[in-house]
Coordinates of C-alpha atoms and ligand atoms in Angstrom, one line a residue:
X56 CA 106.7 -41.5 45.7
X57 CA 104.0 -42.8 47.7
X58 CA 105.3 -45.7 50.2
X59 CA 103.6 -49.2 49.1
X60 CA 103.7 -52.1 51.4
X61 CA 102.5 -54.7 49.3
X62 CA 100.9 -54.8 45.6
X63 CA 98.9 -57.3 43.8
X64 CA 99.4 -57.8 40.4
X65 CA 97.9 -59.5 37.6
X66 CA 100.4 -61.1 35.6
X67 CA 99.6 -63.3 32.7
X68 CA 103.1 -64.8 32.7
X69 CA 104.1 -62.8 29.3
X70 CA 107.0 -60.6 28.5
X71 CA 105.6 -57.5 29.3
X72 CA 104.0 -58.7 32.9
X73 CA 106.9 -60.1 33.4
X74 CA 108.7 -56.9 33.2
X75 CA 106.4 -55.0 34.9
X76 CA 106.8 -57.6 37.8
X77 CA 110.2 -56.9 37.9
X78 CA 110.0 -53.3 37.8
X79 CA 107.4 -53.5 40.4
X80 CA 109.9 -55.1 42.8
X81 CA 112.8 -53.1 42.0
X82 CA 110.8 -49.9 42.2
X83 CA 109.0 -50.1 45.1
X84 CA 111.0 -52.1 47.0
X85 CA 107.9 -54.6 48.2
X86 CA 106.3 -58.0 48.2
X87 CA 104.5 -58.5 44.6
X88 CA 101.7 -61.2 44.9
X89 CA 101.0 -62.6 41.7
X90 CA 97.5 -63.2 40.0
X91 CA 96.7 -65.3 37.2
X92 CA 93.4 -65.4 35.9
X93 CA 92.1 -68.9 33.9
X94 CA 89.6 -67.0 31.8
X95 CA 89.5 -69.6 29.1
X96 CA 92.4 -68.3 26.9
X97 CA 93.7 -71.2 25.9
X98 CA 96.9 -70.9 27.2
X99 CA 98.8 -73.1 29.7
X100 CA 99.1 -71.6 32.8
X101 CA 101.5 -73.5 34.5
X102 CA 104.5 -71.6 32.6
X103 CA 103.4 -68.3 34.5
X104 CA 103.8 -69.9 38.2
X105 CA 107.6 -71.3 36.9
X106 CA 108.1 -67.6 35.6
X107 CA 106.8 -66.0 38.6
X108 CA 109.0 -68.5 41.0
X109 CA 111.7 -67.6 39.1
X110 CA 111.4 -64.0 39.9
X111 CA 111.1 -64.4 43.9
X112 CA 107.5 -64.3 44.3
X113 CA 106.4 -66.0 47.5
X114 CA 102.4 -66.1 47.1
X115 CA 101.5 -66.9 42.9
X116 CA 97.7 -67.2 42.6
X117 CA 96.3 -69.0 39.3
X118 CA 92.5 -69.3 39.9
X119 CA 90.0 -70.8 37.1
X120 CA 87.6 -68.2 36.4
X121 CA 85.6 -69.7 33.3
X122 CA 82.5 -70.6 35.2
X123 CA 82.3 -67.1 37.2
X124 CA 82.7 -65.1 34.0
X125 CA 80.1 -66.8 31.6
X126 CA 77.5 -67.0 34.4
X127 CA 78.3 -63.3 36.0
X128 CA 79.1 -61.4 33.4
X129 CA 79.1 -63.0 29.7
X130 CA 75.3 -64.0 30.6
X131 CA 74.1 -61.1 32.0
X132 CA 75.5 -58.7 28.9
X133 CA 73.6 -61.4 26.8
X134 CA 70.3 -60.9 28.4
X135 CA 70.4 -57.7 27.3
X136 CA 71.9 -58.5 23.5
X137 CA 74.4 -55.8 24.4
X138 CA 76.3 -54.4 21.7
X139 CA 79.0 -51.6 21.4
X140 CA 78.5 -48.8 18.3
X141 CA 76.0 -51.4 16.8
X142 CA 78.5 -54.5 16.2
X143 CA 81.4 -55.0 18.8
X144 CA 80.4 -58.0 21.4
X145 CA 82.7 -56.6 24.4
X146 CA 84.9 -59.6 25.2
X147 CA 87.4 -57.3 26.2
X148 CA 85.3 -54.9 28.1
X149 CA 83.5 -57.6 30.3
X150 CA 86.4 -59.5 31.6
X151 CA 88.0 -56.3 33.0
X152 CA 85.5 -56.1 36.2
X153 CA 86.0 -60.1 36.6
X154 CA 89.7 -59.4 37.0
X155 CA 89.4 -56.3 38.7
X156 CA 87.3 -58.1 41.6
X157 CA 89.5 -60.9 41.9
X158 CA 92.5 -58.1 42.1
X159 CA 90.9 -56.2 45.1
X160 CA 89.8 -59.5 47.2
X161 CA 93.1 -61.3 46.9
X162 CA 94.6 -57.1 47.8
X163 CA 91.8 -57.8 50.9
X164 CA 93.1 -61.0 51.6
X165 CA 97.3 -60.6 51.8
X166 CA 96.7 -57.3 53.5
X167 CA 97.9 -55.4 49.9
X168 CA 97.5 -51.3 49.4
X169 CA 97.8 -51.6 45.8
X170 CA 97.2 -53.8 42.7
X171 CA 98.9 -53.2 39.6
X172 CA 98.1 -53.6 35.5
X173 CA 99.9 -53.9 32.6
X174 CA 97.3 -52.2 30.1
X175 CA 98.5 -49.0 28.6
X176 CA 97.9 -45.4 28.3
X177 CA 96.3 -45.0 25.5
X178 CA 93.7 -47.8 25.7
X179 CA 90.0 -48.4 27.6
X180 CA 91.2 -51.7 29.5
X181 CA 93.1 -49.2 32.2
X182 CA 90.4 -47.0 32.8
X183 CA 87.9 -50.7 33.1
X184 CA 90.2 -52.5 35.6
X185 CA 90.8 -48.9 37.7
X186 CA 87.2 -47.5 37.6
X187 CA 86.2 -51.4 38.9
X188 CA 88.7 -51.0 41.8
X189 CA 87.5 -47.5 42.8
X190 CA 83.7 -48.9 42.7
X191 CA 84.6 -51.8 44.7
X192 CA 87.9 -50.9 47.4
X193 CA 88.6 -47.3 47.2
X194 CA 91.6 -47.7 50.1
X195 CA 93.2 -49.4 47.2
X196 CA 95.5 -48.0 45.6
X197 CA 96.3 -48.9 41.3
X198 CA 99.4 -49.0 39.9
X199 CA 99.8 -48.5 36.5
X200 CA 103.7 -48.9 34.9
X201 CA 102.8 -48.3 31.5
X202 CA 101.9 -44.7 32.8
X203 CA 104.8 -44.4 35.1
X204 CA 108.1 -45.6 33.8
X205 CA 110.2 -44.3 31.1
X206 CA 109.9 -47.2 28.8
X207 CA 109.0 -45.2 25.3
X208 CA 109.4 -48.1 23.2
X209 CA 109.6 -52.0 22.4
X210 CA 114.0 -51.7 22.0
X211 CA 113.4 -50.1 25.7
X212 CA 111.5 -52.6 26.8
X213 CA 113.5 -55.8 25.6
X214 CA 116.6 -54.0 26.5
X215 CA 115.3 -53.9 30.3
X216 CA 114.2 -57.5 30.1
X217 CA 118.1 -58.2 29.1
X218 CA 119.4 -56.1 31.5
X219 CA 117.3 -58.1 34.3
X220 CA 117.8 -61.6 33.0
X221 CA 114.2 -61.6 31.7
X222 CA 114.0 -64.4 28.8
X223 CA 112.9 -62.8 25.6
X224 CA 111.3 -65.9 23.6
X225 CA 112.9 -65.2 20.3
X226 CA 109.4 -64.9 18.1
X227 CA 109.4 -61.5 20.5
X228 CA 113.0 -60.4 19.5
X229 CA 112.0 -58.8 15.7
X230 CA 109.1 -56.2 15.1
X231 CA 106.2 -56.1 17.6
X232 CA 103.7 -58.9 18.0
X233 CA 100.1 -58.1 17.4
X234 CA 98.0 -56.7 20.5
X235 CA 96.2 -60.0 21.4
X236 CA 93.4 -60.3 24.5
X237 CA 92.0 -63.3 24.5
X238 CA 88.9 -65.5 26.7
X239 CA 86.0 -67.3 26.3
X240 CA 84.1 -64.7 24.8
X241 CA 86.6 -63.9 22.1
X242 CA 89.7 -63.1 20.5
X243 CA 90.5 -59.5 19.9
X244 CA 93.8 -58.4 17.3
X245 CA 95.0 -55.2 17.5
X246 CA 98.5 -53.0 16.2
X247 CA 100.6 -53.5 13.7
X248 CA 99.8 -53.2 9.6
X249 CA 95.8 -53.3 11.8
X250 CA 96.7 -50.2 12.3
X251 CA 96.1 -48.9 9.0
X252 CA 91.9 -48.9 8.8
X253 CA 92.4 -48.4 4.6
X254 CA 94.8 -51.6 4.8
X255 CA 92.8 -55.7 4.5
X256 CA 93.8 -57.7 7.3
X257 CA 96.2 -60.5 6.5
X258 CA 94.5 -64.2 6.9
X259 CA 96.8 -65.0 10.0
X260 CA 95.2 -62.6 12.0
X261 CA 92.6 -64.8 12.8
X262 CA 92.9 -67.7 15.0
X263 CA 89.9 -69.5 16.8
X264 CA 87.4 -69.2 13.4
X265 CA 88.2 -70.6 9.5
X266 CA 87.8 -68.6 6.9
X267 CA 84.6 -68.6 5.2
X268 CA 86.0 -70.2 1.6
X269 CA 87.2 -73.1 3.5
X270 CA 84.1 -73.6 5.8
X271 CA 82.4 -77.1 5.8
X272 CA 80.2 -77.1 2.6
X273 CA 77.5 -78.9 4.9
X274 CA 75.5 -76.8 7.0
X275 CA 75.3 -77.9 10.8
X276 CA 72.0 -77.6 12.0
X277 CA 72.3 -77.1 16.3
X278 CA 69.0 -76.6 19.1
X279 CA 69.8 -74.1 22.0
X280 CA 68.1 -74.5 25.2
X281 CA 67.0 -71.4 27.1
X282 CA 65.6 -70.8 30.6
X283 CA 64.9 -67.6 31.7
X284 CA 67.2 -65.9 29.2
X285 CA 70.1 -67.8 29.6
X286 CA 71.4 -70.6 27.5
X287 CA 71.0 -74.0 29.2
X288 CA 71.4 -77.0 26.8
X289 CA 72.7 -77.6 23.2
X290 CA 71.0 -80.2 21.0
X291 CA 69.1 -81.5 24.5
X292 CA 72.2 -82.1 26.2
X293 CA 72.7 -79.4 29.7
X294 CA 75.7 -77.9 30.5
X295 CA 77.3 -75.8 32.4
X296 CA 77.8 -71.6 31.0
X297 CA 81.5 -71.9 30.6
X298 CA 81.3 -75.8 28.7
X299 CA 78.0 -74.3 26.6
X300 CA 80.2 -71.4 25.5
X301 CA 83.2 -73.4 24.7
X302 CA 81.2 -75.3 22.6
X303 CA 79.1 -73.3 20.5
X304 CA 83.1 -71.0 20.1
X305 CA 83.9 -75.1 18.8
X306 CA 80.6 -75.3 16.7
X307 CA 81.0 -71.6 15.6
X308 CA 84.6 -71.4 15.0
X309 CA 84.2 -74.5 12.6
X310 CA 81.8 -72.7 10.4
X311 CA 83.8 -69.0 10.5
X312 CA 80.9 -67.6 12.6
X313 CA 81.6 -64.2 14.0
X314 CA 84.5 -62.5 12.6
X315 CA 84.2 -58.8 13.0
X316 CA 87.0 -56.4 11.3
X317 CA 86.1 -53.0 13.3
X318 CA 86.8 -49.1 13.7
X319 CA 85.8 -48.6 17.0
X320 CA 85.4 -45.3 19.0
X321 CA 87.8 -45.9 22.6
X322 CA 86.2 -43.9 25.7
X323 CA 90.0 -42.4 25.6
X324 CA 89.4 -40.8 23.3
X325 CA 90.7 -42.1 19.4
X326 CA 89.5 -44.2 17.1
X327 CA 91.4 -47.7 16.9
X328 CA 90.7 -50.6 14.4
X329 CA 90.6 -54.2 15.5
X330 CA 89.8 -57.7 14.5
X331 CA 87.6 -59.6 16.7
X332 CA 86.2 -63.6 16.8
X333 CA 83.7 -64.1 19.0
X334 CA 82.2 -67.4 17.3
X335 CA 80.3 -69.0 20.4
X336 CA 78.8 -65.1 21.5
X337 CA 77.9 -64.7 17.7
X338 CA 75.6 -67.5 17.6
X339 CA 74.3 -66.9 21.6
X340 CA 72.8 -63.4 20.0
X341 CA 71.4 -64.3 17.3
X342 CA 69.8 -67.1 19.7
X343 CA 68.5 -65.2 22.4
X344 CA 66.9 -62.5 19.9
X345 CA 64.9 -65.4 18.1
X346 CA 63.5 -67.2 21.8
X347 CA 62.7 -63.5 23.1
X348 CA 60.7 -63.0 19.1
X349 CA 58.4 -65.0 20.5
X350 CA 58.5 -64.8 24.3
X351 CA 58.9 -60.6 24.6
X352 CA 56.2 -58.8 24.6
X353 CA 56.4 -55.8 22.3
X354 CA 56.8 -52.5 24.1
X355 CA 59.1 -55.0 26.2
X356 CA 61.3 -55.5 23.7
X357 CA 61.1 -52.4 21.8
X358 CA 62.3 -50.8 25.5
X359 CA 64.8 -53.3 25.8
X360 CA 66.3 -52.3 22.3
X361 CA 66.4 -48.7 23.5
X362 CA 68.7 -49.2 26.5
X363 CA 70.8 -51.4 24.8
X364 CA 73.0 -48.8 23.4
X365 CA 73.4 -47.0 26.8
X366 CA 73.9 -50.2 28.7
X367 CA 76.4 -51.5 26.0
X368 CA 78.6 -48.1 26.0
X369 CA 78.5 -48.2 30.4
X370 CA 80.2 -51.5 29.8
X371 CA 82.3 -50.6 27.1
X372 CA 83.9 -47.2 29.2
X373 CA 84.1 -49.4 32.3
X374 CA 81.1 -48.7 34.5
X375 CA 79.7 -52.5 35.8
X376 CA 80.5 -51.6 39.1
X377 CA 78.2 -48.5 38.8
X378 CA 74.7 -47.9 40.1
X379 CA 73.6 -46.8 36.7
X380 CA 74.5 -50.3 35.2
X381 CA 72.9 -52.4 38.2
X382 CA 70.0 -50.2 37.3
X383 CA 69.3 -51.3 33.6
X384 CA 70.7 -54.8 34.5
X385 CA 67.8 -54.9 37.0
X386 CA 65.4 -54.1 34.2
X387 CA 67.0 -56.6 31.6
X388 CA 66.8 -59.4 34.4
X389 CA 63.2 -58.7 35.0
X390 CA 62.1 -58.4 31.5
X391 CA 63.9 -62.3 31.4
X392 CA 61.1 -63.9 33.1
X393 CA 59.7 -66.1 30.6
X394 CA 62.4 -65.9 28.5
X395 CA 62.6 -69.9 28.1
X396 CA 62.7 -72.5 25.3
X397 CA 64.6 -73.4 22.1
X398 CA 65.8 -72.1 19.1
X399 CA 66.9 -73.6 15.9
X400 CA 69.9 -72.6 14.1
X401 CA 72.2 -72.8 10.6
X402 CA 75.7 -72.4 10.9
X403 CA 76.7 -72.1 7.1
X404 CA 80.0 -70.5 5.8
X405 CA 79.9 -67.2 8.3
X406 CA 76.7 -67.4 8.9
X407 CA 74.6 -68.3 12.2
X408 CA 70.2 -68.4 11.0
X409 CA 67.6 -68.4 13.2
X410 CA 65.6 -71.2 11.3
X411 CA 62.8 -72.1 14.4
X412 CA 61.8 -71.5 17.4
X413 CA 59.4 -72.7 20.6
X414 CA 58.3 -72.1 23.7
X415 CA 55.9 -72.9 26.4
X416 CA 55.7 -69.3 27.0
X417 CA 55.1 -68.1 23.9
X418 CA 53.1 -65.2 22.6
X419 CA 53.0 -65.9 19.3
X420 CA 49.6 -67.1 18.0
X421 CA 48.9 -68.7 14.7
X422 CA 45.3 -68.4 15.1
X423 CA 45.6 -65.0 15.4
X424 CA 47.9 -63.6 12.8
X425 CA 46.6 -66.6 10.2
X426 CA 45.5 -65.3 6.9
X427 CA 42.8 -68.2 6.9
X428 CA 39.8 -68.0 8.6
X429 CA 40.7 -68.0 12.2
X430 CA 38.6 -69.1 15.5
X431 CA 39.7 -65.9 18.0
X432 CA 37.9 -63.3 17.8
X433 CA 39.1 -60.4 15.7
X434 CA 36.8 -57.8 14.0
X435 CA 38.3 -56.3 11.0
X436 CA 36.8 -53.1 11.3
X437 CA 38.3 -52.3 13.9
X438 CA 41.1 -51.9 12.2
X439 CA 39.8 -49.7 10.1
X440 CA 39.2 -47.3 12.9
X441 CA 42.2 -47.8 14.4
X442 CA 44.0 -46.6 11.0
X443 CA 41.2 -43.5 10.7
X444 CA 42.1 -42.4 14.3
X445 CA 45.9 -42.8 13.5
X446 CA 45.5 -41.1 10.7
X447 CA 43.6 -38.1 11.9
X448 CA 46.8 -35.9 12.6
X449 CA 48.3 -37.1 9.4
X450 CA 45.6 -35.8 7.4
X451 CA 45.7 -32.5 9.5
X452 CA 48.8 -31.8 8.7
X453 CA 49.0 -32.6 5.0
X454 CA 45.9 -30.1 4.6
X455 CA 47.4 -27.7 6.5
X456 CA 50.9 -28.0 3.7
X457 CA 48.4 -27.5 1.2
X458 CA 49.4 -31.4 -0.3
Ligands
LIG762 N1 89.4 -52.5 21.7 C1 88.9 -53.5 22.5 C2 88.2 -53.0 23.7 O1 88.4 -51.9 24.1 C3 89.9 -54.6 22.9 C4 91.0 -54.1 23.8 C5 92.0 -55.2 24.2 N2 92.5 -55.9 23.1 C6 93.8 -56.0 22.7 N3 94.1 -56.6 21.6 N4 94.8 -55.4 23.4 O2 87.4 -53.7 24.3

């Protein structure tokens, strides 16, 4: 085995990091340097630097990323009304880089040669946080225990934690928990009866959104701000990324806005099925499409919509750190420009409508598209030729079918 000197790890204060933080030090025989990420979880994070204390590490870091992730990554992904295999929001899949970063410059930092994960082997979040770290450091070496130890099972695992006087909260003693990942962006349920794609997902799976029979029977009505393609405001008020996302995942969460029960395609390689809540990104999307109806021009948009998918999937597999992705994201930011104004919206019982929209930059013109008589310029006829000459090959072709 390769000699480590020191490793960075990032440890959410759980069982499983906690194990892995043991094993870490036991195998390797080095300083671990713990890091804790605030990425709006909703979790208290002071329990993780009592755990980590506990277990002899010298240097814990708990950093509050909130602000960093909404304005760097949730925000740009947005811009771009990014979307993996036409429904899935990433919330998992954009966090990954945010950590990964942090990871390599507190590595940078303490003078580490390795960080360390605890995603698995079967899933996309190690191939995310790894590709990230080769993109960014590659002198730094990843650690993956899930790949390297000879734990095979959950009795393996809480078996270790007894053997090393790891606590084992008692909720974790029976059959598996659910596969949780949680942020600001959203709430994403994996494992267990999920498993089963032919199986309904029990009601308790979800937790940051009501369900839609016990929604408010009043709709709310709510104004977002925009400038430049990022939200700015809610109902007048400005605010910061991370407080404007926490509260349209308040506003949304309320009214059962974006619940999403998905069989996804993982870049590993299998299909997996998962539940995800991403109330406050829901309602962002549907947003941002309605100010850029009016603000885009067409062939902008239309090429906009056609990168999406590409730009969505190079998040999805784990390539922000790539030139590919800074490529279309430099296309999405430009396309931004006038991007700015408000949009109206209906949060009823699931649902999040678009019901108006403004903007001092707007290309929409009544005058123009009015079906009364209108004071710009528009000559019918030529529409007439503009159907004949679109029509010419049309009309070669059906003659030449014999229609
Ligand atoms: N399948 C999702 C993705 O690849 C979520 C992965 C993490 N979620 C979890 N429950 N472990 O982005």
């Amino acid at each position: 085995m390769t000699k480590i000197e020191k490793i960075v790890l990032s440890y959410s204060g759980g069982l499983d990091t906690s194990i892995i933080l043991k094993w870490l030090q036991e195998t390797y025989g080095c300083e671990v340097v713990t890091f804790t990420a605030d990425l709006g979880q909703g979790e208290e994070l002071e329990p993780a630097r009592a755990k980590a204390e506990m277990a002899g590490v010298k240097d814990i870091r708990i950093v509050d990323l909130r602000e960093e992730f909404v304005s760097d990554f949730v925000f740009p992904m947005l811009r771009a009304n990014a979307l993996y295999e036409g429904q899935y929001l990433l919330g998992s899949s954009i966090a990954r880089p945010l950590i990964a970063k942090h990871l390599v410059g507190i590595a940078r930092e303490v003078g580490a040669d390795a960080v360390a994960h605890g995603a698995t082997g079967k899933g996309n979040d190690q191939i995310r946080f790894e590709l990230a770290v080769n993109a960014l450091d590659p002198s730094i070496k990843v650690i993956a225990p899930w790949r390297q130890w000879n734990i095979r099972s959950r009795m393996q695992l809480l078996e270790y934690a007894e053997k090393h006087n790891i606590p084992v909260p008692s909720d974790k003693r029976g059959e598996a928990p659910f596969s949780i990942d949680a942020n600001l962006l959203h709430t994403s349920t994996e494992g267990k009866s999920l498993e089963n794609p032919a199986e309904v997902a029990p009601d308790h799976v979800y937790q940051r959104t009501v369900d839609p029979l016990d929604a408010p029977d009043a709709p709310e009505i709510i104004t977002i701000g925009f400038e430049r393609g990022d939200p700015v405001s809610v109902n007048g008020k400005a605010m910061t990324p991370a407080a404007l996302l926490t509260e349209f995942n308040e506003l949304g969460g309320r009214h059962s806005v974006g619940r999403l029960d998905l069989v996804e395609n993982r870049f590993i390689g299998m299909k997996s099925r998962g539940i995800y809540e991403t109330p406050g990104g829901t309602i962002l999307l549907a947003a941002h499409r309605g100010i850029e109806s009016i603000t885009l021009d067409r062939a902008a948009a239309h090429l906009k919509d056609e990168i999406m998918p590409r730009y969505a999937e190079l998040i999805y597999n784990g390539f922000w750190f790539a030139p590919e992705r800074e490529m279309l994201q430099a296309l999405i930011d430009h396309s931004q420009a006038f991007v700015s104004g408000e949009v109206t919206l209906r949060l009823y019982k699931g649902s999040a409508s678009v019901i108006s929209r403004a903007s001092p930059c707007s290309l929409y013109s009544a005058d123009l598209v009015t079906f009364e008589e209108s004071a710009i310029a528009f000559d019918h006829h030529d529409a007439e030729g503009f159907i004949r000459l679109n029509g010419l090959r049309l009309r070669s072709w059906a003659a030449r079918n014999g229609r």
